[in-house]
Amino acid sequence: MAISVTLPSLGESVTEGTVTRWLKQPGEHVQEDEPLLEVSTDKVDTEIPAPATGVLLTIVVGEDETVEVGAELAVIGPPDAEPSAATAVTAAPAAPVTAPQPAPSSAPVAQPTAAAPMTHPAPAAAHAPMPAPAAAPAPRPMPAAAPPTAALRGHTAAVPRLRKAVGDSLKQALLEQAQLTSTVEADATGLLRLWRRTADGYMAREGFALTPLPFFVLAAAQALKAHPVINARIDAGGATITYYDIANVGITVDTYQGPVTPVVRGAGDLTVSGIARAVHDLTDHALAGRLTPADVAGATFTVSDTGTRGALFDTLIVPPHQAAILGVGAAVRRPAVVQDGDEEFIGVRELVHVSLSYDHRLVDGADAARYLTTVKKIVEAAAFEDIL
């Protein structure tokens, strides 16, 4: 009895996927749950397992073809089916990279690096902000390193699938939402002192580096409890609004193949250490190409560390089906007014711009200001030591 292989649901709001690579060819035997093909969406690249043991008879959808969820991808026959019964691959060959084109002038393109939380000076014995993931027995190879700048200059190449998918999704979000951005400046001196003071011990205890990002993720998630309008979405058709009772916070990770946003679930109910572990594991999986649809599904809010490469702030695009996204800028040391009771003085502080891009259909400017003020208070209080 022949069994149809269909494109499964790959997460909320994902309606289609692109076949990127077939791992088996017609005539080959496959085992149930064995990886059969790879599929790319605007959220994640993932493997589709074989639904049964047997012989791959027919490939219906070729590489680089895009189909909707539920579409037939292939047909698997019984284990005793003759390989000769299998049909030839119907896949069209992948679109080749175009021949190099001379360019009169081209700005240097920075080589992508792994996304890591804020670029603050690390403690003396601490490692880099986000350690490179260790090699893992993943079914797919590690993403290839980005070509050096010299190899990119003067060339024309096909748009990577992930970049195109993410770009199309964000463009659609801009077309559907009324987006704007508000920004406050927070004094993160106390928070960063706490981070530096605890980073060495944390590394020795947990085996990976503690970075400032989990502190900001927790501050953002805690503030959502007091401002539910920020942790919401307009449902399809714009007739109703859903206010979430949990903060599932997406974190943006810059991979060699494009940005992905895995999700820290229940971030508002975790400690800094719990968020740090989740961020570390999800980033590891993202850089190794091992994120699953479950890893990137269900975000109710997103935090983006725009200061990783030194940016002060950014006007971020609100992801689809969310009300807002928080951007954390680079910490900058400069003179500022410090208040101690009734006294004021000038001191050297580490100041961070915290920006909220939001959908004005859901969130008013006053709502955004109130939320940012709460985040600022949590950051400046730096009362995280007891929940590390």
XYZ file of N, CA, C and O in Angstrom, residues 143-225:
332
model
N 26.307 24.954 9.221
C 26.215 25.914 8.122
C 27.598 26.345 7.668
O 28.493 26.541 8.484
N 27.757 26.473 6.387
C 29.045 26.895 5.863
C 29.323 28.329 6.265
O 28.427 29.154 6.371
N 30.583 28.602 6.538
C 30.955 29.958 6.901
C 30.683 30.898 5.745
O 30.753 30.520 4.581
N 30.346 32.128 6.081
C 30.087 33.110 5.034
C 31.365 33.370 4.251
O 32.455 33.351 4.809
N 31.265 33.586 2.958
C 32.474 33.847 2.173
C 33.114 35.145 2.617
O 32.432 36.068 3.057
N 34.437 35.246 2.532
C 35.096 36.482 2.921
C 34.659 37.630 2.027
O 34.168 37.437 0.917
N 34.859 38.838 2.542
C 34.427 40.026 1.808
C 34.990 40.063 0.392
O 34.288 40.394 -0.564
N 36.241 39.676 0.254
C 36.869 39.731 -1.065
C 36.159 38.837 -2.063
O 36.098 39.121 -3.256
N 35.587 37.709 -1.578
C 34.900 36.790 -2.479
C 33.534 37.314 -2.885
O 32.979 36.881 -3.889
N 32.948 38.225 -2.109
C 31.630 38.766 -2.412
C 31.699 39.942 -3.388
O 30.796 40.132 -4.202
N 32.762 40.699 -3.323
C 32.843 41.906 -4.135
C 32.892 41.548 -5.615
O 33.626 40.674 -6.046
N 32.060 42.257 -6.394
C 32.055 42.047 -7.834
C 31.303 40.826 -8.286
O 31.443 40.403 -9.427
N 30.495 40.212 -7.392
C 29.752 39.008 -7.749
C 28.253 39.237 -7.625
O 27.806 40.041 -6.812
N 27.492 38.522 -8.419
C 26.036 38.484 -8.301
C 25.640 37.059 -7.946
O 26.069 36.113 -8.617
N 24.851 36.915 -6.897
C 24.486 35.578 -6.428
C 22.987 35.506 -6.189
O 22.314 36.527 -6.021
N 22.457 34.298 -6.177
C 21.046 34.095 -5.873
C 20.776 34.475 -4.428
O 21.618 34.281 -3.550
N 19.596 35.023 -4.169
C 19.215 35.378 -2.806
C 19.027 34.090 -2.012
O 18.290 33.201 -2.436
N 19.697 33.936 -0.855
C 19.509 32.724 -0.051
C 18.045 32.534 0.314
O 17.315 33.497 0.554
N 17.618 31.271 0.348
C 16.202 30.981 0.589
C 15.714 31.557 1.907
O 14.644 32.144 1.985
N 16.513 31.374 2.977
C 16.069 31.851 4.282
C 15.948 33.369 4.282
O 14.987 33.930 4.813
N 16.912 34.040 3.672
C 16.860 35.502 3.639
C 15.634 35.990 2.874
O 14.970 36.945 3.265
N 15.321 35.345 1.763
C 14.149 35.741 0.991
C 12.865 35.496 1.780
O 11.954 36.336 1.790
N 12.792 34.347 2.447
C 11.586 34.022 3.208
C 11.374 35.003 4.351
O 10.263 35.496 4.569
N 12.443 35.301 5.082
C 12.330 36.251 6.188
C 11.996 37.638 5.655
O 11.149 38.355 6.210
N 12.646 38.033 4.575
C 12.374 39.346 3.998
C 10.936 39.500 3.540
O 10.297 40.529 3.789
N 10.409 38.470 2.892
C 9.019 38.527 2.440
C 8.061 38.622 3.622
O 7.069 39.354 3.585
N 8.372 37.883 4.693
C 7.505 37.897 5.873
C 7.497 39.269 6.540
O 6.443 39.793 6.915
N 8.679 39.873 6.676
C 8.759 41.183 7.325
C 8.137 42.276 6.451
O 7.502 43.213 6.958
N 8.302 42.162 5.144
C 7.672 43.133 4.247
C 6.157 43.065 4.374
O 5.472 44.098 4.422
N 5.625 41.843 4.468
C 4.186 41.678 4.639
C 3.723 42.270 5.960
O 2.656 42.895 6.041
N 4.531 42.106 7.011
C 4.190 42.680 8.313
C 4.127 44.203 8.248
O 3.241 44.834 8.834
N 5.055 44.809 7.512
C 5.035 46.264 7.352
C 3.795 46.736 6.600
O 3.230 47.783 6.903
N 3.377 45.945 5.623
C 2.206 46.323 4.842
C 0.912 46.194 5.642
O -0.041 46.952 5.431
N 0.878 45.267 6.595
C -0.349 44.991 7.335
C -0.459 45.784 8.630
O -1.553 45.952 9.156
N 0.664 46.249 9.169
C 0.654 46.900 10.474
C 0.980 48.389 10.351
O 1.614 48.821 9.390
N 0.543 49.141 11.354
C 0.893 50.566 11.447
C 2.026 50.683 12.460
O 1.790 50.765 13.660
N 3.258 50.660 11.968
C 4.408 50.521 12.856
C 5.120 51.844 13.113
O 5.274 52.669 12.211
N 5.561 52.014 14.348
C 6.411 53.133 14.729
C 7.229 52.736 15.950
O 7.041 51.657 16.511
N 8.166 53.602 16.362
C 9.142 53.239 17.393
C 9.268 54.338 18.438
O 9.296 55.523 18.097
N 9.353 53.918 19.709
C 9.646 54.830 20.821
C 10.904 54.334 21.521
O 11.185 53.133 21.550
N 11.664 55.272 22.112
C 12.952 54.926 22.728
C 13.129 55.643 24.058
O 12.752 56.813 24.192
N 13.709 54.918 25.037
C 14.135 55.542 26.287
C 15.605 55.199 26.507
O 16.144 54.297 25.869
N 16.230 55.942 27.407
C 17.617 55.672 27.768
C 17.641 55.175 29.203
O 17.103 55.817 30.104
N 18.251 54.011 29.407
C 18.308 53.413 30.737
C 19.744 53.390 31.242
O 20.683 53.148 30.474
N 19.906 53.622 32.537
C 21.222 53.547 33.178
C 21.444 52.094 33.604
O 20.876 51.618 34.585
N 22.254 51.373 32.837
C 22.484 49.950 33.099
C 23.761 49.702 33.886
O 24.255 48.572 33.937
N 24.280 50.732 34.560
C 25.541 50.587 35.286
C 25.460 49.487 36.333
O 26.332 48.605 36.412
N 24.414 49.507 37.163
C 24.282 48.507 38.215
C 24.092 47.108 37.652
O 24.665 46.137 38.163
N 23.285 46.986 36.597
C 23.049 45.675 35.988
C 24.355 45.102 35.444
O 24.655 43.913 35.655
N 25.140 45.918 34.758
C 26.370 45.417 34.155
C 27.436 45.129 35.206
O 28.256 44.213 35.033
N 27.425 45.874 36.304
C 28.340 45.547 37.406
C 27.985 44.187 38.005
O 28.862 43.371 38.318
N 26.687 43.929 38.169
C 26.236 42.635 38.680
C 26.641 41.519 37.727
O 27.112 40.454 38.156
N 26.469 41.749 36.436
C 26.860 40.747 35.450
C 28.348 40.432 35.551
O 28.747 39.255 35.597
N 29.184 41.461 35.609
C 30.632 41.234 35.682
C 31.022 40.520 36.969
O 31.926 39.678 36.979
N 30.344 40.863 38.043
C 30.676 40.272 39.341
C 30.321 38.789 39.412
O 30.968 38.019 40.126
N 29.325 38.381 38.659
C 28.848 36.998 38.745
C 29.270 36.132 37.569
O 29.092 34.905 37.614
N 29.829 36.725 36.525
C 30.089 35.981 35.287
C 31.096 34.856 35.475
O 30.908 33.748 34.950
N 32.178 35.092 36.223
C 33.194 34.057 36.406
C 32.628 32.841 37.126
O 32.820 31.696 36.716
N 31.917 33.093 38.224
C 31.336 31.994 38.975
C 30.286 31.246 38.168
O 30.155 30.026 38.280
N 29.559 31.986 37.361
C 28.534 31.358 36.539
C 29.163 30.425 35.510
O 28.687 29.304 35.296
N 30.233 30.880 34.883
C 30.933 30.051 33.911
C 31.440 28.763 34.553
O 31.285 27.660 34.000
N 32.025 28.879 35.737
C 32.550 27.699 36.422
C 31.433 26.741 36.811
O 31.597 25.520 36.768
N 30.281 27.297 37.176
C 29.167 26.461 37.656
C 28.362 25.843 36.525
O 27.997 24.666 36.572
N 28.088 26.629 35.481
C 27.176 26.187 34.426
C 27.876 25.683 33.165
O 27.269 24.998 32.353
N 29.137 26.085 32.971
C 29.875 25.598 31.813
C 29.721 26.430 30.560
O 30.203 26.041 29.491
N 29.052 27.571 30.641
C 28.971 28.489 29.503
C 28.882 29.910 30.040
O 28.579 30.130 31.212
N 29.167 30.876 29.165
C 29.280 32.264 29.595
C 27.913 32.889 29.854
O 26.984 32.719 29.067
N 27.811 33.615 30.952
C 26.643 34.448 31.218
C 26.844 35.775 30.497
O 27.915 36.383 30.583
N 25.839 36.233 29.778
C 25.919 37.495 29.055
C 24.839 38.439 29.582
O 23.923 38.013 30.300
N 24.878 39.703 29.232
C 23.851 40.634 29.711
C 22.460 40.396 29.134
O 21.467 40.803 29.731
N 22.357 39.741 27.980
C 21.058 39.615 27.331
C 19.968 39.015 28.216
O 18.844 39.522 28.233
N 20.218 37.919 28.961
C 19.146 37.356 29.790
C 18.566 38.344 30.804
O 17.369 38.264 31.120
N 19.371 39.266 31.308
C 18.856 40.275 32.230
C 17.809 41.144 31.535
O 16.753 41.450 32.110
N 18.104 41.541 30.304
C 17.169 42.395 29.563
C 15.933 41.624 29.123
O 14.828 42.168 29.090
N 16.104 40.341 28.764
C 14.948 39.520 28.408
C 14.014 39.381 29.602
O 12.785 39.502 29.460
N 14.575 39.157 30.791
C 13.734 39.032 31.979
C 13.049 40.354 32.301
O 11.855 40.378 32.654
N 13.763 41.467 32.177
C 13.147 42.776 32.427
C 11.987 43.010 31.465
O 10.915 43.479 31.852
N 12.189 42.661 30.189
C 11.134 42.835 29.189
C 9.934 41.959 29.510
O 8.776 42.402 29.408
N 10.180 40.704 29.907
C 9.093 39.773 30.188
C 8.333 40.168 31.450
O 7.099 40.068 31.511
N 9.039 40.619 32.471
C 8.369 41.053 33.698
C 7.494 42.278 33.440
O 6.387 42.389 33.974
N 7.976 43.191 32.619
C 7.197 44.393 32.304
C 5.933 44.049 31.524
O 4.921 44.765 31.616
N 5.955 42.958 30.743
C 4.770 42.554 29.995
C 3.607 42.206 30.932
O 2.437 42.378 30.571
N 3.917 41.714 32.132
C 2.857 41.353 33.079
C 2.063 42.587 33.501
O 0.857 42.503 33.739
